[in-house]
mmCIF file with all atom_site columns, C-alpha atoms in Angstrom:
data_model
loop_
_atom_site.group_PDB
_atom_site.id
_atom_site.type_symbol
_atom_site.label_atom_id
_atom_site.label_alt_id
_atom_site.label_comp_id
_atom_site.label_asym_id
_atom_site.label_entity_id
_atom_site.label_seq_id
_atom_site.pdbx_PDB_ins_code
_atom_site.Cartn_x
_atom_site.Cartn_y
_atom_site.Cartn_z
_atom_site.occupancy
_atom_site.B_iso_or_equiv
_atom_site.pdbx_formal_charge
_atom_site.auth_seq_id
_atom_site.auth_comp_id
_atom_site.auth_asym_id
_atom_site.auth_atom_id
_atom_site.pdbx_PDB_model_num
ATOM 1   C CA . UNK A 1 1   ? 21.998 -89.982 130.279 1.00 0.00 ? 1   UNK A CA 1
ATOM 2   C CA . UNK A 1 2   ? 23.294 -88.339 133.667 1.00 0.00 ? 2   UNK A CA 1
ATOM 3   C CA . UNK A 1 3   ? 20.019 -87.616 134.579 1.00 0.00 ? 3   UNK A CA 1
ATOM 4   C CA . UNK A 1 4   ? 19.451 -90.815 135.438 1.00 0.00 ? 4   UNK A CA 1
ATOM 5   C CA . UNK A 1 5   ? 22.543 -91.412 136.975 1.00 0.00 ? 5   UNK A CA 1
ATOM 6   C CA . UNK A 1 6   ? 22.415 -93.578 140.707 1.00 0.00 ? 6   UNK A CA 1
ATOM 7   C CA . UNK A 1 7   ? 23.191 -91.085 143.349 1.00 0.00 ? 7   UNK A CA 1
ATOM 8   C CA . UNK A 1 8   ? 25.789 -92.980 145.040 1.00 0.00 ? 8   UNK A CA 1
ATOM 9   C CA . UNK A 1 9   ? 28.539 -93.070 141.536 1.00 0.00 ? 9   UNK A CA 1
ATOM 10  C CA . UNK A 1 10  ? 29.764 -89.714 141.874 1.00 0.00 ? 10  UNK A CA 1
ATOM 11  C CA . UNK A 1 11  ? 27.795 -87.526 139.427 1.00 0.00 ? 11  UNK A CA 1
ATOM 12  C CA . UNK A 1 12  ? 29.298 -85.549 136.268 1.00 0.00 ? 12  UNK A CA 1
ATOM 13  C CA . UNK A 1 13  ? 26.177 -83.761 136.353 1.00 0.00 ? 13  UNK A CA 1
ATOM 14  C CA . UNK A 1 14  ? 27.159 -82.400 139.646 1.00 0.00 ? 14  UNK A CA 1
ATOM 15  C CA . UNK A 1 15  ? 30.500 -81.207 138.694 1.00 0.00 ? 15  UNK A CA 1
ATOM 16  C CA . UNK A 1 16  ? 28.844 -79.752 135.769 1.00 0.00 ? 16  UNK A CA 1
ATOM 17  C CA . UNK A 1 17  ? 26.103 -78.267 137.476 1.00 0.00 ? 17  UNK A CA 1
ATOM 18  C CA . UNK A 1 18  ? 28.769 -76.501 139.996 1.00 0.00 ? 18  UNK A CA 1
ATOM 19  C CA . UNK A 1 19  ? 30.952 -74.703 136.932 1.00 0.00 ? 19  UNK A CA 1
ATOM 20  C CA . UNK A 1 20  ? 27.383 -72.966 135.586 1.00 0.00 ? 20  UNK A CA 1
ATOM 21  C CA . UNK A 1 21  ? 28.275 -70.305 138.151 1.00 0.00 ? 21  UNK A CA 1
ATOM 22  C CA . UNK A 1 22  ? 31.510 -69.340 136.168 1.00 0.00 ? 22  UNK A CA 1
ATOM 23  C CA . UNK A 1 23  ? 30.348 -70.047 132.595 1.00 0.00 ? 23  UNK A CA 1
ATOM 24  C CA . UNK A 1 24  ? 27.349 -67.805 131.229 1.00 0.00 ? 24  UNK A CA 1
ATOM 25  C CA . UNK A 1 25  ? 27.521 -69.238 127.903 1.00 0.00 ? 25  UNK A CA 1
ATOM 26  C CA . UNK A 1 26  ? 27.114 -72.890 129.545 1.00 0.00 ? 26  UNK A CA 1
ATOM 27  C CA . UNK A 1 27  ? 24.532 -71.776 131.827 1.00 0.00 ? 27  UNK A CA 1
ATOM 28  C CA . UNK A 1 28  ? 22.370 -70.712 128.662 1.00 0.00 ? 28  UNK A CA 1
ATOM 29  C CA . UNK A 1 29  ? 23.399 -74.017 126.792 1.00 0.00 ? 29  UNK A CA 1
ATOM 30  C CA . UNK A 1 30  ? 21.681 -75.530 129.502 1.00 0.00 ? 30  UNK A CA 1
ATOM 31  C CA . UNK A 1 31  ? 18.769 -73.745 129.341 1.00 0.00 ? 31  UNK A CA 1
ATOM 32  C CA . UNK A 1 32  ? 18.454 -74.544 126.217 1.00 0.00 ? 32  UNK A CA 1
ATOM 33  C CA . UNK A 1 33  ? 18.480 -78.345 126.834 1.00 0.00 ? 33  UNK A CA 1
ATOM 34  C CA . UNK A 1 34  ? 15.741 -78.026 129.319 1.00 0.00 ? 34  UNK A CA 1
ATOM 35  C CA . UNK A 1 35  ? 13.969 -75.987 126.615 1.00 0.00 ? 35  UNK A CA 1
ATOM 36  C CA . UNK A 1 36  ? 14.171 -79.192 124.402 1.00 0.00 ? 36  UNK A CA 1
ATOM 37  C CA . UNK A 1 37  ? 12.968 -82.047 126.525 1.00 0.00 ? 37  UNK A CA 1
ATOM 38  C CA . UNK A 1 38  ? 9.446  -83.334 127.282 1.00 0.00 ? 38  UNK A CA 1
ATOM 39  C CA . UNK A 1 39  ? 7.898  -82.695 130.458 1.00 0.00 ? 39  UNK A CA 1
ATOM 40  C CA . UNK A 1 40  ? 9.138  -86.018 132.157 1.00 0.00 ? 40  UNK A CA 1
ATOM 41  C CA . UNK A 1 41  ? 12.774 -85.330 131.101 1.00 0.00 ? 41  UNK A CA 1
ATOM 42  C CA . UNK A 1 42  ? 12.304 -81.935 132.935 1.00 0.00 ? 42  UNK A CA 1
ATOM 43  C CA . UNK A 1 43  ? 10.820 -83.204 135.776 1.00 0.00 ? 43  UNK A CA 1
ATOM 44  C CA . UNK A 1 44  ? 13.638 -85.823 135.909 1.00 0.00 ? 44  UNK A CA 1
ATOM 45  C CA . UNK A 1 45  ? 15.813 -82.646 135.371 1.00 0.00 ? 45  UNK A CA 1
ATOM 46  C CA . UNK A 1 46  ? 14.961 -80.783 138.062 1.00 0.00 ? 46  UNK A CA 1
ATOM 47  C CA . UNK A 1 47  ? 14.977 -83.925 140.352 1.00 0.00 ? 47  UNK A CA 1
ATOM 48  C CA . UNK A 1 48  ? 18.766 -84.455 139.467 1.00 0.00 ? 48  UNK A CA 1
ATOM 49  C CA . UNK A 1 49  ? 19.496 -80.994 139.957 1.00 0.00 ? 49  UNK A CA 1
ATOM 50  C CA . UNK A 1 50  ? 18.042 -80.335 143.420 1.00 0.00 ? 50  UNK A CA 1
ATOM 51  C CA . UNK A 1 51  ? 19.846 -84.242 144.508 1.00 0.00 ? 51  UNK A CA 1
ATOM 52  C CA . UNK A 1 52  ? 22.994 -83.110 142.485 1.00 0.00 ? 52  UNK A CA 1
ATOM 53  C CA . UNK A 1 53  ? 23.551 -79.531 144.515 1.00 0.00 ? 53  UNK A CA 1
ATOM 54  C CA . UNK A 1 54  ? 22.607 -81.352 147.661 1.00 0.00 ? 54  UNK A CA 1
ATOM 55  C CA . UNK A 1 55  ? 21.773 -79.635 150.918 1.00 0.00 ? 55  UNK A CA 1
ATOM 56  C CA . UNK A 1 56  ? 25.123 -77.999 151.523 1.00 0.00 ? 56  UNK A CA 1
ATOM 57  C CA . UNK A 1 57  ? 24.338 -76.460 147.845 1.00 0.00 ? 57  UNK A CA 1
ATOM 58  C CA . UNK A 1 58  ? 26.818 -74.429 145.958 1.00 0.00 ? 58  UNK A CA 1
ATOM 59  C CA . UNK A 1 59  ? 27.569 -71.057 145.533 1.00 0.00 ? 59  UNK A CA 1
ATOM 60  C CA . UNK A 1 60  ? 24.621 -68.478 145.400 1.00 0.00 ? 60  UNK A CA 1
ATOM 61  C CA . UNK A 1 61  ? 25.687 -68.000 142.018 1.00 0.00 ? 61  UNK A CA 1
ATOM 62  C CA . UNK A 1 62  ? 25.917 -71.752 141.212 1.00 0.00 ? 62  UNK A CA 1
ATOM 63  C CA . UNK A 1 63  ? 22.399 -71.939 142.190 1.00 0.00 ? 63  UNK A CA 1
ATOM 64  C CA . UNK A 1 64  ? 21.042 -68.606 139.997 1.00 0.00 ? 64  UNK A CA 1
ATOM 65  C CA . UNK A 1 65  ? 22.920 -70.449 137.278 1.00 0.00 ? 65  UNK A CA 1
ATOM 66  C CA . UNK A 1 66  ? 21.644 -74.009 137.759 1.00 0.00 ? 66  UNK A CA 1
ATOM 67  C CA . UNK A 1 67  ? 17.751 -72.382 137.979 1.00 0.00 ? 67  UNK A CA 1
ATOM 68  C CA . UNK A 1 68  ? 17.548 -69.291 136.534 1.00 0.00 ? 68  UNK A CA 1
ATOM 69  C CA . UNK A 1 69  ? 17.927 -70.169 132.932 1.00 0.00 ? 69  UNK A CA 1
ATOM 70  C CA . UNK A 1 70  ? 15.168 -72.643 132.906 1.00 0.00 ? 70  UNK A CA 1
ATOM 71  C CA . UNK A 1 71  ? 12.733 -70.484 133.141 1.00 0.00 ? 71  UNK A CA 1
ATOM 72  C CA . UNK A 1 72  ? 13.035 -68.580 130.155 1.00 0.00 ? 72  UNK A CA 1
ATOM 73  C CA . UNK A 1 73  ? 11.913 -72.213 128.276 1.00 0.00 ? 73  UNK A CA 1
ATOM 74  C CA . UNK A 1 74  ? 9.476  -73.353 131.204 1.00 0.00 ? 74  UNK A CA 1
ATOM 75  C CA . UNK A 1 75  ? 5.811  -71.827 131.029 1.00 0.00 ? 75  UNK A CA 1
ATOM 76  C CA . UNK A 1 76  ? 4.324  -74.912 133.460 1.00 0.00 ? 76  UNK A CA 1
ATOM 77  C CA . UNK A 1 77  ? 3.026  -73.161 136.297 1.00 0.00 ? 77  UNK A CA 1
ATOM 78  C CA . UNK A 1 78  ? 4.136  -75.976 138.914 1.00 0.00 ? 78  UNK A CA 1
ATOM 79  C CA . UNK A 1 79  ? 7.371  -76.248 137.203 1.00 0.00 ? 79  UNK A CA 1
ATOM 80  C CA . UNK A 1 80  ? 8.337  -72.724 137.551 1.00 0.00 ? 80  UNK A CA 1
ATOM 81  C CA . UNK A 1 81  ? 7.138  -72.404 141.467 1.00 0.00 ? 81  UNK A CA 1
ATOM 82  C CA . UNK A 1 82  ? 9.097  -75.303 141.837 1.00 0.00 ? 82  UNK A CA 1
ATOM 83  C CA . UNK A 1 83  ? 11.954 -73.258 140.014 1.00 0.00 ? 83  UNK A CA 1
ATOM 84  C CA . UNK A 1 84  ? 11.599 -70.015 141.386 1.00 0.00 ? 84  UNK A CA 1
ATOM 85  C CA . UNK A 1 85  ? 11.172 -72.114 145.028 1.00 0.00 ? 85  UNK A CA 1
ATOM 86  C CA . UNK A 1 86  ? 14.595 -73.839 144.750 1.00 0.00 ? 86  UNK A CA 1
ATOM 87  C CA . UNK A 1 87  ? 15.933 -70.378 144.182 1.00 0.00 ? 87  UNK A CA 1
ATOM 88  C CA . UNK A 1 88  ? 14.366 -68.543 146.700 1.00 0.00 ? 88  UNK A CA 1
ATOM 89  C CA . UNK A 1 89  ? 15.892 -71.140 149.555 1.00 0.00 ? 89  UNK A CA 1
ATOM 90  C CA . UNK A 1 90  ? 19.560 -70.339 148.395 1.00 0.00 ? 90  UNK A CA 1
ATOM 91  C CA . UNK A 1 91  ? 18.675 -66.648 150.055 1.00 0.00 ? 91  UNK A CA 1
ATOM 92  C CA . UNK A 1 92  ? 18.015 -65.113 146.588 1.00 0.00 ? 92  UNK A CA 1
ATOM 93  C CA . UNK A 1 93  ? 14.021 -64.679 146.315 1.00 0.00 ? 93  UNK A CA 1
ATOM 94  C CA . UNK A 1 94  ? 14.544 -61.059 146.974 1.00 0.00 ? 94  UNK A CA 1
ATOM 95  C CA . UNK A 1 95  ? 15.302 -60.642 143.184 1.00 0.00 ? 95  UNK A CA 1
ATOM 96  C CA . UNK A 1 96  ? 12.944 -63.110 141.671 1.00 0.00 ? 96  UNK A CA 1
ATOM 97  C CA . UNK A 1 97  ? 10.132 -61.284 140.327 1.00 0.00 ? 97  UNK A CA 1
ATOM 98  C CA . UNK A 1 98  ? 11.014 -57.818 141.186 1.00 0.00 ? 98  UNK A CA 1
ATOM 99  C CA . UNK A 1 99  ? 9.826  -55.596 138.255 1.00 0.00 ? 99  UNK A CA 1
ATOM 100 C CA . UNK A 1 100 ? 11.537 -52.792 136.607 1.00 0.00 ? 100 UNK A CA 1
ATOM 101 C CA . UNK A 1 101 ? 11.268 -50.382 133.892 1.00 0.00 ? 101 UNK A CA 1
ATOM 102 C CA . UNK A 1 102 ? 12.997 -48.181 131.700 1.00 0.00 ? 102 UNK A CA 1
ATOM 103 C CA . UNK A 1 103 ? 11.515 -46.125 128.735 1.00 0.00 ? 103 UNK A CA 1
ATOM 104 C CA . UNK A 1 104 ? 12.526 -43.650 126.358 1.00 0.00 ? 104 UNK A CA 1
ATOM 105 C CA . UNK A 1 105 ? 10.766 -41.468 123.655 1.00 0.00 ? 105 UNK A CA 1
ATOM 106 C CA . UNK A 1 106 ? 12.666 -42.517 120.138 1.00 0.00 ? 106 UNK A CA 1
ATOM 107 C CA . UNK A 1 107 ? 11.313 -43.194 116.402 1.00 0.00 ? 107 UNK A CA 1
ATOM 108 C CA . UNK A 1 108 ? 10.294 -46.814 115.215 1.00 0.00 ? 108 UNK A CA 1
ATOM 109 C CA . UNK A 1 109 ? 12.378 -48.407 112.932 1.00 0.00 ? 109 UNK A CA 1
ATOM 110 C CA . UNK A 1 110 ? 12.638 -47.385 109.319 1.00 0.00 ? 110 UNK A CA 1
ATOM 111 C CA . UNK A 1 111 ? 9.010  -45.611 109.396 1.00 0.00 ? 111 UNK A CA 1
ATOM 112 C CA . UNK A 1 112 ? 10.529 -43.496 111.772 1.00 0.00 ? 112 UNK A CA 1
ATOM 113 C CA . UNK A 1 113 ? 7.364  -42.658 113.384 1.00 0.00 ? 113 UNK A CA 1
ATOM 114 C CA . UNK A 1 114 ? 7.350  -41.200 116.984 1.00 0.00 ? 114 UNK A CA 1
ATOM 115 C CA . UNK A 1 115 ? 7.283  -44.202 119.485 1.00 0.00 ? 115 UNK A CA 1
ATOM 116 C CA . UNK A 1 116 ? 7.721  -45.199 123.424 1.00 0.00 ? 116 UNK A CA 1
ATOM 117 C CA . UNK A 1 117 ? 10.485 -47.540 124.101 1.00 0.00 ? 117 UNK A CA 1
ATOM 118 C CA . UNK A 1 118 ? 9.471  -49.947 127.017 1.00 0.00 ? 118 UNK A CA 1
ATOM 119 C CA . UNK A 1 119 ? 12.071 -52.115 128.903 1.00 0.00 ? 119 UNK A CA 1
ATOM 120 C CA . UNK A 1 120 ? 10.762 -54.433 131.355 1.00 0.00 ? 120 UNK A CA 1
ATOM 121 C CA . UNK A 1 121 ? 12.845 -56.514 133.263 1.00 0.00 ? 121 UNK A CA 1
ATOM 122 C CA . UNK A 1 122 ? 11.530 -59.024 135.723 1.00 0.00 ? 122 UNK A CA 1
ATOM 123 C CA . UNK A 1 123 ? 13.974 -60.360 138.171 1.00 0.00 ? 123 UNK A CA 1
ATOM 124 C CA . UNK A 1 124 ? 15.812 -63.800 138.802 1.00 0.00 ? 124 UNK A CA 1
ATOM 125 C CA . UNK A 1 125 ? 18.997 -63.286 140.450 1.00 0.00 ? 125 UNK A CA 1
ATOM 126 C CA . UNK A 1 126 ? 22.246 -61.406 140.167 1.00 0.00 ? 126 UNK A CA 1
ATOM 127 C CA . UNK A 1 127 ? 21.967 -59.495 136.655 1.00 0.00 ? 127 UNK A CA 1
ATOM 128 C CA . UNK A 1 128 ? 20.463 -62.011 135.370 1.00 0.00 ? 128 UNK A CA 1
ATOM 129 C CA . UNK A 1 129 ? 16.163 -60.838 134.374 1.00 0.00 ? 129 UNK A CA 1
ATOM 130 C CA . UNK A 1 130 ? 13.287 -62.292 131.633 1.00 0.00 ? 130 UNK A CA 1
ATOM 131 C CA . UNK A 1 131 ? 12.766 -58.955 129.713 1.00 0.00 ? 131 UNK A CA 1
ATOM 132 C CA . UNK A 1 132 ? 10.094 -57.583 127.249 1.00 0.00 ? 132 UNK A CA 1
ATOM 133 C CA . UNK A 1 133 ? 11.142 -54.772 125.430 1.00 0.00 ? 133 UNK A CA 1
ATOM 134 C CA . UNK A 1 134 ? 8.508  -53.084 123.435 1.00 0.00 ? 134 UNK A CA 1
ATOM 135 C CA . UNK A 1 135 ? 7.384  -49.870 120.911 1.00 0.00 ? 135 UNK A CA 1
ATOM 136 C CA . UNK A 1 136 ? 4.614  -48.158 121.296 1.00 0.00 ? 136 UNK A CA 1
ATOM 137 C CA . UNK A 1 137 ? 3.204  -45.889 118.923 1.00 0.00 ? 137 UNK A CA 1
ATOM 138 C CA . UNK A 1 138 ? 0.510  -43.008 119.615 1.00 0.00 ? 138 UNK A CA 1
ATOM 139 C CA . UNK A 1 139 ? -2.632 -43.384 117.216 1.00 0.00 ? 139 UNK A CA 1
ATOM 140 C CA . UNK A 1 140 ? -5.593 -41.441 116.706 1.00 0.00 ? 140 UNK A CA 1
ATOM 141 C CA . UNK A 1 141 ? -7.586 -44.322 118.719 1.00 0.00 ? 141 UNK A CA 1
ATOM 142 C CA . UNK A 1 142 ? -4.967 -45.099 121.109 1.00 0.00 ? 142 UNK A CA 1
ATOM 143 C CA . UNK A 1 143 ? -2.020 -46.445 121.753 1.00 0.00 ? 143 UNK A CA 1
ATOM 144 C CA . UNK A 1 144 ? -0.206 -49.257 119.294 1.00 0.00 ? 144 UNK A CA 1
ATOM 145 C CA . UNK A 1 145 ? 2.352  -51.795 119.739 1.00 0.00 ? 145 UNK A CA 1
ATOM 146 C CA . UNK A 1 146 ? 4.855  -51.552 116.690 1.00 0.00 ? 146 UNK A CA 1
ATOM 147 C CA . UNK A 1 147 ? 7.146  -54.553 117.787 1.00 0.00 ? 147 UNK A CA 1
ATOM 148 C CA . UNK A 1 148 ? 7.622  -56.729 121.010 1.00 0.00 ? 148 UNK A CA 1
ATOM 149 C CA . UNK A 1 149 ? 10.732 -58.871 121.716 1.00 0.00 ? 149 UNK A CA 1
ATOM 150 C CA . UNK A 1 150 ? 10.443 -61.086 124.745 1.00 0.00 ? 150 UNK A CA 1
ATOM 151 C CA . UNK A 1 151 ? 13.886 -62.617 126.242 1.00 0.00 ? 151 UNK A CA 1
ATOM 152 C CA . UNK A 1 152 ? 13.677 -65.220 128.653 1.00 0.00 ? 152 UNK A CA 1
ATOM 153 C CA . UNK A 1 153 ? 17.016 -64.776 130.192 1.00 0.00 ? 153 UNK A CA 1
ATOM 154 C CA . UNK A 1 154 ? 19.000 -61.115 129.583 1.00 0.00 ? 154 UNK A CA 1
ATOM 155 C CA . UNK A 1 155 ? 21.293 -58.535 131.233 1.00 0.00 ? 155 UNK A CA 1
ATOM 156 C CA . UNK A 1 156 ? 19.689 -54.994 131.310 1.00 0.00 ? 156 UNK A CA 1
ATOM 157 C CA . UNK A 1 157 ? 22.845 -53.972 128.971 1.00 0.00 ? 157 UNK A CA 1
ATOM 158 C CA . UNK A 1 158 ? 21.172 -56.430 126.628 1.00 0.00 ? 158 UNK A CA 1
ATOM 159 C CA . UNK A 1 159 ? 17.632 -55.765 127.123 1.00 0.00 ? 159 UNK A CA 1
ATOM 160 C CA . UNK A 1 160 ? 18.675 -51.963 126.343 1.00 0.00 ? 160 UNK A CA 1
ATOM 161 C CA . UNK A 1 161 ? 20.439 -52.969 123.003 1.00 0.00 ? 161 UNK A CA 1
ATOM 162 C CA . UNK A 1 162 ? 17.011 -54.451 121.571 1.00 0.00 ? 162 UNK A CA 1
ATOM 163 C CA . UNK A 1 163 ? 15.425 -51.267 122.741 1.00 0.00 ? 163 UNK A CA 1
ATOM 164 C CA . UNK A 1 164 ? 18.069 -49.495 120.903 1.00 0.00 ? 164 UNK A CA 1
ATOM 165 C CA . UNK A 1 165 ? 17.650 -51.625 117.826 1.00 0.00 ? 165 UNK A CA 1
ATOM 166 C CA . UNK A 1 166 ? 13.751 -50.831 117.756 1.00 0.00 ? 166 UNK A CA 1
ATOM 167 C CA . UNK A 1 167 ? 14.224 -46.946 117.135 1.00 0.00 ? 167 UNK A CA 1
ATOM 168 C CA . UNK A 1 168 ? 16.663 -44.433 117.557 1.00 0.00 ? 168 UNK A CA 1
ATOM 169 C CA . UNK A 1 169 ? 19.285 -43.699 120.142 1.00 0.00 ? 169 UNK A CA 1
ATOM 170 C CA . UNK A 1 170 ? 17.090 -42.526 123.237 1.00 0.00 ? 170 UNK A CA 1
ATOM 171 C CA . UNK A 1 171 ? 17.731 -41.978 126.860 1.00 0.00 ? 171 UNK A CA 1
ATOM 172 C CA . UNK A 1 172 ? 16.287 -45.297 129.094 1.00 0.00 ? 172 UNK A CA 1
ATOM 173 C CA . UNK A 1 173 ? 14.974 -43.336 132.032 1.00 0.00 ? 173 UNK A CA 1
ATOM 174 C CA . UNK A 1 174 ? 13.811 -45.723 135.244 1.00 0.00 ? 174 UNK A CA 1
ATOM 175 C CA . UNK A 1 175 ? 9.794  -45.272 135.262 1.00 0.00 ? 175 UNK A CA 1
ATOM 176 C CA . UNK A 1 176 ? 7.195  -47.009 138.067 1.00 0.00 ? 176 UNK A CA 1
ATOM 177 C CA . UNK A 1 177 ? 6.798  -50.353 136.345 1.00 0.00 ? 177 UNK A CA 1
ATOM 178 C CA . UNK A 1 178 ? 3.025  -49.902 136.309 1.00 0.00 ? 178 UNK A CA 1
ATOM 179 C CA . UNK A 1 179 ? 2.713  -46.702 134.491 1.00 0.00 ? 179 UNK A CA 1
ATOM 180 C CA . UNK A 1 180 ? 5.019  -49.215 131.344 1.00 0.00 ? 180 UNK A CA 1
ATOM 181 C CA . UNK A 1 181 ? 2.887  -52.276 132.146 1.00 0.00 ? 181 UNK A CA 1
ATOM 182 C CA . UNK A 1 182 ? -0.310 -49.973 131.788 1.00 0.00 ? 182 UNK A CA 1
ATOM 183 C CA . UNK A 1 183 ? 0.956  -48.168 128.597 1.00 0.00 ? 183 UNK A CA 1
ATOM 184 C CA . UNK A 1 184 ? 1.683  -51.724 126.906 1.00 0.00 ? 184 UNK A CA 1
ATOM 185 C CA . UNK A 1 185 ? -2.091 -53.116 128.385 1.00 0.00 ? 185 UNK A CA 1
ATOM 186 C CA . UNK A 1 186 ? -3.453 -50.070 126.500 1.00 0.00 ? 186 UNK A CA 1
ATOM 187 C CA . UNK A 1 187 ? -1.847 -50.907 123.127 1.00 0.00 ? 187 UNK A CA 1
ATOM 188 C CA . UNK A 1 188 ? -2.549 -54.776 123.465 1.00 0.00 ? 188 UNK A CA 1
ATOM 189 C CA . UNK A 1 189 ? -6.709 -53.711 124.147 1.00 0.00 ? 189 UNK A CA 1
ATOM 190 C CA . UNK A 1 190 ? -6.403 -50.908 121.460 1.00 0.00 ? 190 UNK A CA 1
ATOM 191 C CA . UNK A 1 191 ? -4.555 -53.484 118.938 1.00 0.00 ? 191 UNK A CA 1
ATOM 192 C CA . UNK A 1 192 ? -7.071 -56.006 120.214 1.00 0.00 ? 192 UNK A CA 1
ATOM 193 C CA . UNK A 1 193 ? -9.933 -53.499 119.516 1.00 0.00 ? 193 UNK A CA 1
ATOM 194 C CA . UNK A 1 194 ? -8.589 -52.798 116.139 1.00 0.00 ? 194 UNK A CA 1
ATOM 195 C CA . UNK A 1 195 ? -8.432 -56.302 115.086 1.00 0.00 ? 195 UNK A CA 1
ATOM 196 C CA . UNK A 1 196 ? -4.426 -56.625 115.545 1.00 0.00 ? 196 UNK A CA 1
ATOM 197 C CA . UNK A 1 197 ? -3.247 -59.941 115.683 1.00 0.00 ? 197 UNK A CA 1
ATOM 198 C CA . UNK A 1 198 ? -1.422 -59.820 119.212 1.00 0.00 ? 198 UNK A CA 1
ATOM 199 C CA . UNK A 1 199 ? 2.503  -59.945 118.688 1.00 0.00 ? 199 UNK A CA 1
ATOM 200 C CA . UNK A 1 200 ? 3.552  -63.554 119.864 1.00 0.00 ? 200 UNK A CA 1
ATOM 201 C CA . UNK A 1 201 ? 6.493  -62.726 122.433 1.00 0.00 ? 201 UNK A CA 1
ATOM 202 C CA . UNK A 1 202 ? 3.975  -60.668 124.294 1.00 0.00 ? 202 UNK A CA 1
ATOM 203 C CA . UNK A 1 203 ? 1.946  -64.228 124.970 1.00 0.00 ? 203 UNK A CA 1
ATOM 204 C CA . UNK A 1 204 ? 4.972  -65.406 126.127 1.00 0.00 ? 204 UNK A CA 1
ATOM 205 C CA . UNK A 1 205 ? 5.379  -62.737 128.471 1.00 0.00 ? 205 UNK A CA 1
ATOM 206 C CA . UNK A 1 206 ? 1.832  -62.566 129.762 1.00 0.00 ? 206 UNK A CA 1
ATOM 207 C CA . UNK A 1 207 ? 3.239  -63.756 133.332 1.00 0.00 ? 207 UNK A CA 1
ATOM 208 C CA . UNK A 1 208 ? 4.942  -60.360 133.608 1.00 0.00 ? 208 UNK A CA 1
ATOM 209 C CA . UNK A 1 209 ? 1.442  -58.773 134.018 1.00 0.00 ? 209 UNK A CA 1
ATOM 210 C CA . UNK A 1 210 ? 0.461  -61.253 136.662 1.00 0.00 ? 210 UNK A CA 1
ATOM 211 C CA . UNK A 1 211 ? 2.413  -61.914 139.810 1.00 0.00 ? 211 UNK A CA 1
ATOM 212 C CA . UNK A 1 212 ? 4.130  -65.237 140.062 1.00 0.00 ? 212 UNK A CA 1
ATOM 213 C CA . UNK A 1 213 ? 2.683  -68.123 142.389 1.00 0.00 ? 213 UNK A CA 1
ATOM 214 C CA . UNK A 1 214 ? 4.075  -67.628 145.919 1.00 0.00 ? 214 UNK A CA 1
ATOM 215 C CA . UNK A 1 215 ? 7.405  -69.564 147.187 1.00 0.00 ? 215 UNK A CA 1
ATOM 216 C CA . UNK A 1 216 ? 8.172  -71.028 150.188 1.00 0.00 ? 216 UNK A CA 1
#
């Protein structure tokens, strides 16, 4: 496997890693890998990656490309601060974890009940954001989350057609990210309270209500 390859036979890997930048569909494939090995093999990952683009690096957008689609499979703590680290030293840690939202009134599905569409998107770099895109549904005890769909690597114009797809067509107006994070906490406790079995992508995104670990 390249992983392992010695660093002085000049490294496929390398060539590889420098052509993410100008192929999306490859830098997703790749995420995808990561998403399949063991912790070791990503550990070994990540150590040919950071030899591989070297101290003179890449392009910015080599780097994004090389990182930013591993987190959407990594949910290691240490791996992703090393992630989000290695990004944030090719000058792009202004974007990583910057929070935004979007929502819209529309109706859920085919029950076509009354519902809040919720678009978060947490930054990574360039376009590129993990989103959680949620209903929410006013009950008599509160509100409800009708569906959650968590993606660990999407464009907003993506993130907005899974809104779309929960309800009908509805205006995405920018909101303060808290007042969306707070109107999804509400549902979770009130589904919680209810007995709801919690929707599983919105485990996976339980990092967007916390703040990730500091980087360098």
């Amino acid at each position: 496997m390249v992983l392992v390859e010695p660093p002085e036979i000049s490294s496929p890997f390398k060539t590889w890693l420098a052509s993410l930048g100008r192929d999306g569909s490859a830098a997703l494939a790749a995420g995808e890998v990561y998403g399949s090995l063991s912790p070791d093999e990503r550990d070994a990952w990540l150590d040919a990656v950071a030899s591989d683009l070297g101290p003179a690096g890449v392009a910015h957008r080599g780097v994004a490309a090389a990182y930013a689609p591993l987190l959407a499979h990594e949910e290691d703590p240490v791996r992703r601060e090393r992630i989000l680290g290695e990004i944030s030293r090719a000058g792009l840690g202004g974007e990583v974890g910057v929070m935004k939202a979007f929502m819209g009134a529309g109706r859920f599905s085919f029950e076509r009940l009354p519902c809040s569409i919720i678009v978060l998107l947490r930054g990574l770099a360039f376009d590129l954001s993990e989103a959680l895109v949620c209903a929410v549904t006013e009950e008599a005890d509160g509100e409800r989350i009708r569906a959650a769909t968590y993606l660990g690597l999407a464009s907003a114009v993506e993130a907005e057609r899974v809104a779309l797809e929960m309800g009908a067509p509805c205006t995405l107006s920018p909101v303060d990210p808290r007042e969306a994070t707070d109107k999804i906490a509400h549902g979770i406790w009130s589904d919680a309270r209810r007995g709801r079995e919690p929707f599983a992508d919105l485990t996976a995104a339980a990092h967007f209500f916390a703040p990730e670990p500091a980087t360098p």
